[in-house]
Coordinates of C-alpha atoms in Angstrom, one line a residue:
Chain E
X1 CA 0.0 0.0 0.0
X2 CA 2.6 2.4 0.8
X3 CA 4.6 1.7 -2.5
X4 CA 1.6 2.4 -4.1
X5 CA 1.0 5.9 -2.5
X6 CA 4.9 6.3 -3.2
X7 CA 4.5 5.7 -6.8
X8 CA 1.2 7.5 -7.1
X9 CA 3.5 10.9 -5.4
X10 CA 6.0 10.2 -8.2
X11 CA 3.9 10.1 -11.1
X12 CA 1.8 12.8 -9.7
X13 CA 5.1 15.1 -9.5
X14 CA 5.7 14.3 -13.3
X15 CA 2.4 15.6 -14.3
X16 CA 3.2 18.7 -12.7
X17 CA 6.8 18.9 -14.0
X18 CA 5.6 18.1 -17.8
X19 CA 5.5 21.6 -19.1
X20 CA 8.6 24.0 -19.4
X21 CA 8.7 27.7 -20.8
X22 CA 9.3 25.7 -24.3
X23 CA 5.9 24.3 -23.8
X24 CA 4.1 27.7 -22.7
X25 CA 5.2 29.8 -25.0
X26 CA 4.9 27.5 -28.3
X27 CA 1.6 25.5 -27.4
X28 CA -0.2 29.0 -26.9
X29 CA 1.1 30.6 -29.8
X30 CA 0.0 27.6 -31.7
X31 CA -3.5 28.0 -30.5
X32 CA -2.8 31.8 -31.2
X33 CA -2.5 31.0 -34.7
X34 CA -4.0 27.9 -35.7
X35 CA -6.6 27.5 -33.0
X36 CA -7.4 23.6 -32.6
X37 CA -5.3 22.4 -35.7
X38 CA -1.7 21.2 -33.9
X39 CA -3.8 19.5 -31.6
X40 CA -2.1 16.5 -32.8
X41 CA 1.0 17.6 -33.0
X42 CA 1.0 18.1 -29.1
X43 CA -0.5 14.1 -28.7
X44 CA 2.6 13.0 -31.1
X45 CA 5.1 14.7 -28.7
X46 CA 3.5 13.8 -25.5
X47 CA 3.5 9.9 -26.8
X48 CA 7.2 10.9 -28.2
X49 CA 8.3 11.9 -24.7
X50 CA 6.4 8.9 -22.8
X51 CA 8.1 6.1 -25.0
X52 CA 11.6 8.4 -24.8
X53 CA 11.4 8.4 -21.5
X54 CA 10.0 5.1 -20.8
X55 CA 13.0 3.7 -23.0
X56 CA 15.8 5.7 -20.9
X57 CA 14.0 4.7 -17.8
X58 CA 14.4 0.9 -18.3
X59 CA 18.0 1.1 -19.8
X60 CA 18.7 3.2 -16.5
X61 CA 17.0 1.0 -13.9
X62 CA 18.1 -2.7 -15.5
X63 CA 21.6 -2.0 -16.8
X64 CA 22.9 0.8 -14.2
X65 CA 23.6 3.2 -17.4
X66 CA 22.5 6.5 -17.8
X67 CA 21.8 8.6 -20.9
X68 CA 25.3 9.6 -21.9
X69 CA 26.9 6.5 -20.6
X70 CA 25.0 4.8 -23.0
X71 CA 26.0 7.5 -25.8
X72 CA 29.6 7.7 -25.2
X73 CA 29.3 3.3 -25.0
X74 CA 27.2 3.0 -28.4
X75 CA 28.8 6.1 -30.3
X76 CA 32.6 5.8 -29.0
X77 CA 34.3 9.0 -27.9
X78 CA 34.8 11.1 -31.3
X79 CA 30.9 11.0 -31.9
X80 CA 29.6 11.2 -28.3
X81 CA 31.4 13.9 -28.1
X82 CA 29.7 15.9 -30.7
X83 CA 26.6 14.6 -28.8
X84 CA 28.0 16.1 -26.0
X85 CA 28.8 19.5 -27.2
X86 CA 25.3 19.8 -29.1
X87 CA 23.6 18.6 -26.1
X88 CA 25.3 21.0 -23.8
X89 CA 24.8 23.9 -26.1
X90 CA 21.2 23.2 -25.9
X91 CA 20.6 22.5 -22.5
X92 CA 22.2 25.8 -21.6
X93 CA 20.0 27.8 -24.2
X94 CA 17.3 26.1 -22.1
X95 CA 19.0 26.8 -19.1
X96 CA 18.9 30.2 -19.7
X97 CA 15.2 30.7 -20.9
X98 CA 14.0 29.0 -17.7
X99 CA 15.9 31.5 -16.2
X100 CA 14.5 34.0 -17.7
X101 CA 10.8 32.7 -17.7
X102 CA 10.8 32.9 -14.0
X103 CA 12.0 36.4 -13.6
X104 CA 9.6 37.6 -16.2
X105 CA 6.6 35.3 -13.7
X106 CA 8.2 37.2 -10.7
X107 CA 8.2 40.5 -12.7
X108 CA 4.5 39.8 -13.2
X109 CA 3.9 39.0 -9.5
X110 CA 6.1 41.6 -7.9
X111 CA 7.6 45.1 -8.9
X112 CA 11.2 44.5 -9.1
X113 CA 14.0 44.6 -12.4
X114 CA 14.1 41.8 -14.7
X115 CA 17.7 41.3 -14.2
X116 CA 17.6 41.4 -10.0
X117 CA 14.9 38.3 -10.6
X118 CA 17.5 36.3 -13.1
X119 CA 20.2 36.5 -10.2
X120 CA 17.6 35.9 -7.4
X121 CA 16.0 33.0 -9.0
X122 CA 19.5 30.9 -9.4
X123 CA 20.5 31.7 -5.8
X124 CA 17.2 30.4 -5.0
X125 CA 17.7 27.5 -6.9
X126 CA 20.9 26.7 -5.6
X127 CA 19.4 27.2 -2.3
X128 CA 16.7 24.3 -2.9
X129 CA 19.2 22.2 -4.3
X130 CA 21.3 22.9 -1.5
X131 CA 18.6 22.1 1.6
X132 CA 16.3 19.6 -0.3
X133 CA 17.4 15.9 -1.1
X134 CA 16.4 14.8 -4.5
X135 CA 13.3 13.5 -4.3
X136 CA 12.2 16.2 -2.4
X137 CA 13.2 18.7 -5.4
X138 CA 11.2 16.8 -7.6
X139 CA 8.4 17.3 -5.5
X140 CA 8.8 20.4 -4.3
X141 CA 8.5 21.9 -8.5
X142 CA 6.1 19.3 -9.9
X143 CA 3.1 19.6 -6.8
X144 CA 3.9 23.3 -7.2
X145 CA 3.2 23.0 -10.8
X146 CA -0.3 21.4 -10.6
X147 CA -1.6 24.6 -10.1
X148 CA -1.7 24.7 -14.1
X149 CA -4.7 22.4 -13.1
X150 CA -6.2 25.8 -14.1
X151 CA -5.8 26.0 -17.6
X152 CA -7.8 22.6 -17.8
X153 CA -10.8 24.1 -15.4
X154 CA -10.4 27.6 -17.9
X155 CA -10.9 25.6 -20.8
X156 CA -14.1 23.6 -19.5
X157 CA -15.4 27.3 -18.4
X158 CA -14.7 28.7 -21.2
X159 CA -17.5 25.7 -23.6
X160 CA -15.1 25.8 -26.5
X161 CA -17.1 23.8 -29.6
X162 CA -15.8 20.4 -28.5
X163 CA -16.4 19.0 -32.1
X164 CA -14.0 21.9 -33.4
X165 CA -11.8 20.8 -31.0
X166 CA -12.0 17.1 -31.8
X167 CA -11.3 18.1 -34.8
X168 CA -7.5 19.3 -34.2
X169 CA -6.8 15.9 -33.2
X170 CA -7.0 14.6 -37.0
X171 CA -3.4 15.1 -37.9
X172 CA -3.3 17.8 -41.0
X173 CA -1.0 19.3 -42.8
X174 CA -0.7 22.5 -44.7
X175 CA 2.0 23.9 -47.0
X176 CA 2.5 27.1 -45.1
X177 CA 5.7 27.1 -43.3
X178 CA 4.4 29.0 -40.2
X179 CA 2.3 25.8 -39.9
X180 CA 4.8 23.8 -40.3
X181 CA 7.1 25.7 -37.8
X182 CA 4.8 25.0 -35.4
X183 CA 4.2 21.4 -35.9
X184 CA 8.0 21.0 -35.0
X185 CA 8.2 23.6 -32.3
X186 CA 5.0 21.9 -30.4
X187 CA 6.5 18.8 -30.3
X188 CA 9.8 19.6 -30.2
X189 CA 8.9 21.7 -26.7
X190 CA 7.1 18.3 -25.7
X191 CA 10.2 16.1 -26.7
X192 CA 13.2 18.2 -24.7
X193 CA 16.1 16.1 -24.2
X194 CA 17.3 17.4 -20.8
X195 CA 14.1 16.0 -19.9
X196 CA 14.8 12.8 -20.4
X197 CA 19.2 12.9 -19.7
X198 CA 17.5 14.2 -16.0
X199 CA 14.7 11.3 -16.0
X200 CA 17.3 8.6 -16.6
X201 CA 20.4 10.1 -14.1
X202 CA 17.1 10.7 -11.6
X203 CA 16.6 7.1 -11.9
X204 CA 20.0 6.4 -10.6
X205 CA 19.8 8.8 -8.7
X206 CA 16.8 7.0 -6.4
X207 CA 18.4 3.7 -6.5
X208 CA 16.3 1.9 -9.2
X209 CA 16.5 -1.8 -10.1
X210 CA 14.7 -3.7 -12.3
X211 CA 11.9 -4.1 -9.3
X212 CA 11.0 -0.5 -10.7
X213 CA 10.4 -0.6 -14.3
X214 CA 6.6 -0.8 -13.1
X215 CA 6.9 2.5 -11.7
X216 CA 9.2 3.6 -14.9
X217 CA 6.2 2.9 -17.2
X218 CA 3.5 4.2 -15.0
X219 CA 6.1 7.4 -14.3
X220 CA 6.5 7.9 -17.9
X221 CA 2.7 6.5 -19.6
X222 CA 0.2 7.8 -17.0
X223 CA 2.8 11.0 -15.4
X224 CA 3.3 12.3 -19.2
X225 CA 0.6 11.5 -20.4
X226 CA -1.7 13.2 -18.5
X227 CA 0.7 16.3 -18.3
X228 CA 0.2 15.8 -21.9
X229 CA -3.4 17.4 -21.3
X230 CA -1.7 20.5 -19.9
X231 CA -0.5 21.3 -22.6
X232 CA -3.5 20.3 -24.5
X233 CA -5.5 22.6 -22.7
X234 CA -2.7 25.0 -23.1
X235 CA -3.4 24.9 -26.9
X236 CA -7.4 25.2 -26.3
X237 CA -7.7 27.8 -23.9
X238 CA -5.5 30.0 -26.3
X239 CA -7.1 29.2 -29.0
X240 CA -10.8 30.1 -27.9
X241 CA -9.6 33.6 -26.5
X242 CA -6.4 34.6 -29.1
X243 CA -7.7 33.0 -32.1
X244 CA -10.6 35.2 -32.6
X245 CA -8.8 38.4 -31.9
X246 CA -5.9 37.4 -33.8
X247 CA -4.0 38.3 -30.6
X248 CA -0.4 36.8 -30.8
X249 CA 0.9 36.4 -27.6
X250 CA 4.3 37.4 -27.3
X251 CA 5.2 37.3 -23.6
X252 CA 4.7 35.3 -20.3
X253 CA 2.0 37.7 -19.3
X254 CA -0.7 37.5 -22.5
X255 CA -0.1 33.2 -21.5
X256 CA -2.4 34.1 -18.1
X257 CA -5.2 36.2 -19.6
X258 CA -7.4 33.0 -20.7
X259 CA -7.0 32.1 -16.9
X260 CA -7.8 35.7 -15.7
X261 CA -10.7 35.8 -18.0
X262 CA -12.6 32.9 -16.7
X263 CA -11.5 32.5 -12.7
X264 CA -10.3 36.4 -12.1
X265 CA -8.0 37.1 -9.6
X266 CA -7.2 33.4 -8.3
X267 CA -7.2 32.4 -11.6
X268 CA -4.5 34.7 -13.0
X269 CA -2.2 34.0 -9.6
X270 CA -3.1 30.0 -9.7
X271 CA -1.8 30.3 -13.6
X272 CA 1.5 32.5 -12.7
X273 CA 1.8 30.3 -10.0
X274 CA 1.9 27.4 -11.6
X275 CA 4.3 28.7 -14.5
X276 CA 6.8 29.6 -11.6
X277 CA 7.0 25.8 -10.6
X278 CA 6.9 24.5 -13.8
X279 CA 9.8 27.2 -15.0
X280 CA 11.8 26.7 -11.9
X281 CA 11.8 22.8 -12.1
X282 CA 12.6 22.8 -15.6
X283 CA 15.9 25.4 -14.7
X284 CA 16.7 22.7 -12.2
X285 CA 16.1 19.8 -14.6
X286 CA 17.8 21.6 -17.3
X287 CA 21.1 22.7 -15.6
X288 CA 21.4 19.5 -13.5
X289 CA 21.0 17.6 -17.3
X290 CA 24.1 19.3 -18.3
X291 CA 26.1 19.2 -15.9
X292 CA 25.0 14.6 -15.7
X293 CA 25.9 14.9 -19.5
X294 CA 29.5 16.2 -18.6
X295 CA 30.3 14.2 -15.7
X296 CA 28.8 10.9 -17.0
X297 CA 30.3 11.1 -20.7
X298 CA 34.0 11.9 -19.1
X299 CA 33.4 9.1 -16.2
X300 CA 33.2 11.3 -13.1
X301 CA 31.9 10.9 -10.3
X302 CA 28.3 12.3 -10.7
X303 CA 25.1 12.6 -8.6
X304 CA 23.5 14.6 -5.9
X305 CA 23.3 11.4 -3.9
X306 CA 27.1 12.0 -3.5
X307 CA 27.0 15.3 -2.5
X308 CA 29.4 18.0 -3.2
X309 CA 32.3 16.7 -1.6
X310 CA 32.4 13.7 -3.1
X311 CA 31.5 14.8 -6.3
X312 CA 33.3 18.3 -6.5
X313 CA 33.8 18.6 -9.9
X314 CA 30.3 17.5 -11.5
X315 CA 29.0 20.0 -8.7
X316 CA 31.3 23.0 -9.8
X317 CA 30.3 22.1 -13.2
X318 CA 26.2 22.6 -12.7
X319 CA 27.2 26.1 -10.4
X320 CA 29.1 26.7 -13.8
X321 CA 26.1 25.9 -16.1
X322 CA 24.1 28.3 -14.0
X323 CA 26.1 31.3 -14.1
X324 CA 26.5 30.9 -17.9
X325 CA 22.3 30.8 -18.0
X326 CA 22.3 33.4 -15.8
X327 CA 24.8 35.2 -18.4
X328 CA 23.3 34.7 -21.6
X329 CA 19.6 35.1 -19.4
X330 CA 20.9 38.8 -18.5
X331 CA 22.1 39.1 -22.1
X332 CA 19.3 40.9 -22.9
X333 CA 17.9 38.7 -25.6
X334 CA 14.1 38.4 -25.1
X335 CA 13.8 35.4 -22.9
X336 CA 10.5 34.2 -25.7
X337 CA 13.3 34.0 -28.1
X338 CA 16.0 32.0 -26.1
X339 CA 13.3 29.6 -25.4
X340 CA 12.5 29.5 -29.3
X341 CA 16.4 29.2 -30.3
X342 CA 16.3 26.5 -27.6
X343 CA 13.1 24.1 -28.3
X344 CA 14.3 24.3 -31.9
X345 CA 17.9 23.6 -31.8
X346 CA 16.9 20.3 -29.7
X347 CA 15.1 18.5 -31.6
X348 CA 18.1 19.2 -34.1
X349 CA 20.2 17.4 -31.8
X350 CA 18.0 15.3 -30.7
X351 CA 18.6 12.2 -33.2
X352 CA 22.6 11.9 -31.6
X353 CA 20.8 11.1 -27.9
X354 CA 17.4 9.0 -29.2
X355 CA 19.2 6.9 -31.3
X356 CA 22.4 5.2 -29.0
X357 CA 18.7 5.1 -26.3
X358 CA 17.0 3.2 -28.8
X359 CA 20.0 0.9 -30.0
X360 CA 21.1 0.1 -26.1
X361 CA 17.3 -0.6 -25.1
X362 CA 16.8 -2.9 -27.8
X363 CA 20.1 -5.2 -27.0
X364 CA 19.6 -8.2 -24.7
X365 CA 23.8 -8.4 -23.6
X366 CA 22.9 -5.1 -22.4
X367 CA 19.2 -5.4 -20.5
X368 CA 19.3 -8.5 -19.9
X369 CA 15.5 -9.9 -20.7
X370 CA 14.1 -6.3 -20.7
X371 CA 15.2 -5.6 -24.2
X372 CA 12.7 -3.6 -26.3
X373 CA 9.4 -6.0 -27.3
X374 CA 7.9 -5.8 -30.6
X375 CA 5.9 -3.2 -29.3
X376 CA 8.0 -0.6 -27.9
X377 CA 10.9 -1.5 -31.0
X378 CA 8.3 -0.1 -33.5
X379 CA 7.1 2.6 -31.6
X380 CA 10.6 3.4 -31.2
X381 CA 11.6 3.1 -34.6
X382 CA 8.7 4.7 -35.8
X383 CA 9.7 8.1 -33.4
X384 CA 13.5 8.1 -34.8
X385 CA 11.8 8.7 -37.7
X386 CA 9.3 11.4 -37.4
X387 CA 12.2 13.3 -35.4
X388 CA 14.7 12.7 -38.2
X389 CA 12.3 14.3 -40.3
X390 CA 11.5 17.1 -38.0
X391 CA 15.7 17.3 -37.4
X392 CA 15.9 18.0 -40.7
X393 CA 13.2 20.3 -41.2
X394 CA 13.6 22.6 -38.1
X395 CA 16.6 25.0 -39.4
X396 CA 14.8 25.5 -42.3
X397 CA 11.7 26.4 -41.0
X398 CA 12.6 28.6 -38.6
X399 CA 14.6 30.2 -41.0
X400 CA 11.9 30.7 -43.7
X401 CA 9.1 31.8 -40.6
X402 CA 11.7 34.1 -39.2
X403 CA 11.4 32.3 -35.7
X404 CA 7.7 31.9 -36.3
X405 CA 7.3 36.1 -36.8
X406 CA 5.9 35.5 -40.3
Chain R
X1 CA 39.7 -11.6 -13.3
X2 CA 36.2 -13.2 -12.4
X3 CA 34.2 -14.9 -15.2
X4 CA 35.2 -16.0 -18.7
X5 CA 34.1 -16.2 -21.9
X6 CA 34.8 -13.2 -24.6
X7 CA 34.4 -10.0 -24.6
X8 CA 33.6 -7.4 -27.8
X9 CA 36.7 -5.2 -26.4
X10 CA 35.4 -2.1 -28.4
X11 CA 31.6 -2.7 -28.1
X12 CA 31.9 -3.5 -24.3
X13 CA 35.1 -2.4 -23.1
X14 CA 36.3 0.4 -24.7
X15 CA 34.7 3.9 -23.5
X16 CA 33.0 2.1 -19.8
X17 CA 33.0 3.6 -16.7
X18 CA 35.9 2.6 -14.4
X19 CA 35.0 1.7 -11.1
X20 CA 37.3 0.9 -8.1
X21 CA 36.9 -2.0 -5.5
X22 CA 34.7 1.1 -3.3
X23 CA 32.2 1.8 -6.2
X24 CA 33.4 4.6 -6.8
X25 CA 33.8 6.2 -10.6
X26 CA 37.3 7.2 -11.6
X27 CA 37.0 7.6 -15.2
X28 CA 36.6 5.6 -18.3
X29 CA 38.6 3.3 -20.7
X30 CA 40.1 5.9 -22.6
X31 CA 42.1 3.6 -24.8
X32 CA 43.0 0.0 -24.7
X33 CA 46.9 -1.3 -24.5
X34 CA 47.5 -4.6 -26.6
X35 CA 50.9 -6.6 -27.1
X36 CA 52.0 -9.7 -28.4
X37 CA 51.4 -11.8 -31.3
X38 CA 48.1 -12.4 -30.9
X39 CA 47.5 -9.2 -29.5
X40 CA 46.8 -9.5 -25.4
X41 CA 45.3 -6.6 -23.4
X42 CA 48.0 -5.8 -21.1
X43 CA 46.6 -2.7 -20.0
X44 CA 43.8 0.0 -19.5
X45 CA 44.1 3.5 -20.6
X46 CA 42.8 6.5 -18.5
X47 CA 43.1 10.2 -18.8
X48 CA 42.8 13.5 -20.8
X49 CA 45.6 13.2 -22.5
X50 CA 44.9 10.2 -24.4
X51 CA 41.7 12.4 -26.4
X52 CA 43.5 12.8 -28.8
X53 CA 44.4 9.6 -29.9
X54 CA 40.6 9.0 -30.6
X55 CA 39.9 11.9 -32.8
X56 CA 40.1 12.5 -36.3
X57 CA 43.6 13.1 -37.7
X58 CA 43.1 17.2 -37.9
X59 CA 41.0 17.3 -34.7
X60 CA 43.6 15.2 -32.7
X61 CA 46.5 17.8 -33.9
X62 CA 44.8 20.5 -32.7
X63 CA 43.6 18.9 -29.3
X64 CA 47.2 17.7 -28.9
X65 CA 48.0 21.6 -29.4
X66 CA 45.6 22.2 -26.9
X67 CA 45.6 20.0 -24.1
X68 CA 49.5 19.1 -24.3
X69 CA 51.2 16.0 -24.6
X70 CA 50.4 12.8 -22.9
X71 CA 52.2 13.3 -19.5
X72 CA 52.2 9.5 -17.8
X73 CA 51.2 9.7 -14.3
X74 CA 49.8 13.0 -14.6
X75 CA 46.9 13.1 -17.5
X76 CA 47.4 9.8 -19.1
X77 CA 47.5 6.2 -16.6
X78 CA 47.8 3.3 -16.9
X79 CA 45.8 0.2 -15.6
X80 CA 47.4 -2.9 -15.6
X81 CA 44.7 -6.0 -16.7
X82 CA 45.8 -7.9 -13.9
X83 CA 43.8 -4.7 -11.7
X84 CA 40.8 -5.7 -13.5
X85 CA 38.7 -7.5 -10.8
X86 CA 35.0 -7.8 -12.8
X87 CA 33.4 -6.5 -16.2
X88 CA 29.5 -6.3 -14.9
X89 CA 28.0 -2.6 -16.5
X90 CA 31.4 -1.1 -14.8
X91 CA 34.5 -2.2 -14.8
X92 CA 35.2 -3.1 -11.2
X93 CA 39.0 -3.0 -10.3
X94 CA 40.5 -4.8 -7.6
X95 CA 41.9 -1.7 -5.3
X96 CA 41.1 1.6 -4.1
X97 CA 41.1 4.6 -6.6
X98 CA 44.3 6.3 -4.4
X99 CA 46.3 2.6 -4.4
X100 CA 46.3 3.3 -8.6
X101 CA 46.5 6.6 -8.9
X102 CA 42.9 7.0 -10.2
X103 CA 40.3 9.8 -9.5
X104 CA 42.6 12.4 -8.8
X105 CA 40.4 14.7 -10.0
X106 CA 37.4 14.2 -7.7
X107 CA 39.9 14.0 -5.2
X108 CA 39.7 16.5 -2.3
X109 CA 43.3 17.0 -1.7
X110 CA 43.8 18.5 -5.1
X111 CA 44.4 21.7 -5.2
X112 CA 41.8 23.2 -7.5
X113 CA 39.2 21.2 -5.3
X114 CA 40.6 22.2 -2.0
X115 CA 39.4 26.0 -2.8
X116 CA 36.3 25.0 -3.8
X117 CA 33.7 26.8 -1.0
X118 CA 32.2 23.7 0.7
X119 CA 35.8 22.0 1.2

């Protein structure tokens, strides 16, 4: 009974932890623009994500071997380290718009500089980090982020036409490249990879053994799936309020309104609430991914189970990783379009980490009996695909949309 | 060494995580040292300055330029096989990290690591 209740807490703490600044700021400029019609897109990424993660997970818990162990192992040192360097790049573009999402949420909330929140929200960070053992930060950020619950209560207030709505779950395409932008950038935000390089170090992190791999596909099916209708909801409440107007919103601020609109007050604070847990998690996630990356791929010692004495250079590394998101948060660049530069340059670099995943999850002298099924070897298959294509697709597009500005 | 049976020495040796007899990671197979006729392993690589070696000709020269040459002892070691205790998902070594020389740089009596604020 009590593993139960301890598994229920940790998929419960996913859900809250599902969406990022990557996720805000695409999914309701997609419903900005195209109302219901990505829809789909946001299902294909939330499935991407849950059979990522599900994959990573399992590799993790049977075979001891976490993300970049299993790059630097399957791709040998010359290519793993171009995984390495892309992945880093990335995560610290990431880094750096969580950064900046949560000053902009504490600009919202309180009446202080941009740049004083940057700095404050990294010292806070470190602080949590600091005084809270893992599991607890995990917590702390996804129970924090549940307040989001919000955006699903707006979008039942707000009796969008549910067939219309339907509808956007029928994949479509179009030939306009803003459309296709957005396909890529919705479930690119879905798809991070820090997300999952955290999910699988986290694993090692708690201990798991193969007596997990239940809670690993509960963790990443029912926890991501259901933060899968966050961002579903995201999409719709957008969509019903910016669609009409033709109301592109541009900042962290316009993201709230739907929630003002239909619950007031305690709707608008349960929304920037929400966002702040969501944001801060994902800074934590993001930062602590690279610096996991690092350590694992050069064979340091690495976790925060070992604590900073024992571990003193993968911890220097992530203080590192946090000053230089602090640096390029403070940079000036418009946080929105860090956190567009970011979603978009990962799924570009995506195919180096999903593919050594795939390969090491499907290869019984590595997992021992829990190699990938038929199932979960087509599905995974399947995914390398679609984010090949989308790999390929994504400079281009954003080029030819001018970061989705038309 | 425990066990036998073969090995795919680049598909499962080459590039794992070192471990010593305490668990703890010092590093990773960096390269692999093979004499004789047959080729024998005699030896495990570790270190930074061994990178090199395992890039691309015109990448290697200029992170030989870079990092330096291979200094033995300092940023390049060496691991007799007979220090190999176990290949599981690690490869487990028979003595602590300090009776080899390994995980200097996680060490706390290094300097760099000494000035670190917690230590």
């Amino acid at each position: 009974m009590k593993a139960i209740f301890k598994i229920a807490l940790g998929i419960i703490a996913a859900i809250g932890g599902f969406l990022d600044i990557g996720d805000l700021v695409f999914d309701t400029q997609a419903g900005a623009l195209f109302r219901y019609d990505l829809l789909w897109a946001v299902v294909l990424g939330t499935i991407g994500i849950a059979v990522y993660a599900e994959m990573t997970g399992r590799v993790a818990a049977v075979s001891g071997r976490p993300v970049f162990d299993v790059i630097r192992m399957r791709l040998g040192f010359g290519m793993g380290l171009v995984a390495l360097v892309a992945s880093t790049i990335v995560n610290l573009l990431t880094v750096a718009a969580e950064l900046g999402g949560i000053a902009i949420v504490l600009e919202l909330l309180f009446d202080a500089p941009y740049s004083m929140f940057v700095f404050a929200a990294a010292v806070a960070l470190v602080a949590i980090v600091a005084l809270l053992p893992f599991g607890g930060i995990e917590r702390f950020f996804g129970y924090g982020g549940l307040a989001l619950f919000v955006v699903v209560a707006t979008a039942f207030h707000q009796e969008p036409n549910w067939g219309d709505v339907a509808a956007g779950f029928v994949p479509s395409l179009s030939s306009s490249s803003l459309y296709l932008y957005f396909v890529v950038g919705v479930f690119a935000a879905a798809l991070m990879p820090y997300e999952v390089h955290f999910y699988s170090s986290g694993a090692i992190e708690e201990g798991w053994t193969e007596e997990n791999l239940k809670e690993n596909r509960l963790n990443a099916i029912v926890g991501y799936g259901i933060g899968g209708i966050l961002s579903v909801a995201l999409v719709v409440v957008s969509g019903y309020l910016f669609h009409p107007l033709g109301v592109e919103p541009n900042d962290l601020g316009t993201v709230a309104l739907p929630m003002q609109g239909a619950f007031g007050e305690t709707g608008l604070l349960l929304a920037l609430g929400g966002m702040l847990f969501c944001v801060g998690g994902a800074a934590i996630d993001s930062s602590f991914a690279a610096s996991y990356n690092l350590a694992q791929f050069l064979g340091w010692e690495w976790g925060r189970y070992q604590g900073p004495r024992k571990a003193p250079r993968f911890t220097a590394s992530w203080l590192v990783f946090l000053l230089l998101g602090i640096a390029i948060a403070e940079s000036g660049i418009n946080p929105v379009e860090i956190t567009e530069y970011s979603v978009v340059f990962s799924v570009v670099a995506l195919p180096l980490t999903y593919l050594p995943v795939l390969l090491i999850a499907g290869d019984r002298s590595f997992m021992s009996g829990h190699a990938n099924g038929p199932f979960a070897t087509v599905l995974g298959w399947l995914y390398f695909a679609i984010i090949i294509v989308l790999a390929v697709a994504a400079i281009p597009l954003l080029l030819a949309t001018n970061a989705g500005g038309g | 060494m425990k066990g036998s049976g073969e090995i795919y020495v680049v598909h499962r040796l080459l590039d794992e995580q070192i471990c010593d007899s305490e668990g703890k990671r010092v590093g990773r197979v960096d390269d692999i040292e093979l004499r004789g006729d047959p080729p024998r392993i005699t030896a495990l690589l570790v270190g930074e300055g061994l990178y090199p070696r395992r890039l691309p000709r015109h990448l290697a020269r200029l992170a030989r330029r870079i990092g330096g040459p291979e200094l033995w002892g300092g940023n390049a070691l060496r691991i007799p096989w007979e220090e190999v205790d176990e290949l599981a998902a690690t490869v487990k070594l028979r003595k602590k990290a300090e009776d080899l020389g390994l995980g200097m740089g996680d060490d706390p009596k290094r300097w760099i690591v000494r000035r670190l604020p917690w230590n």
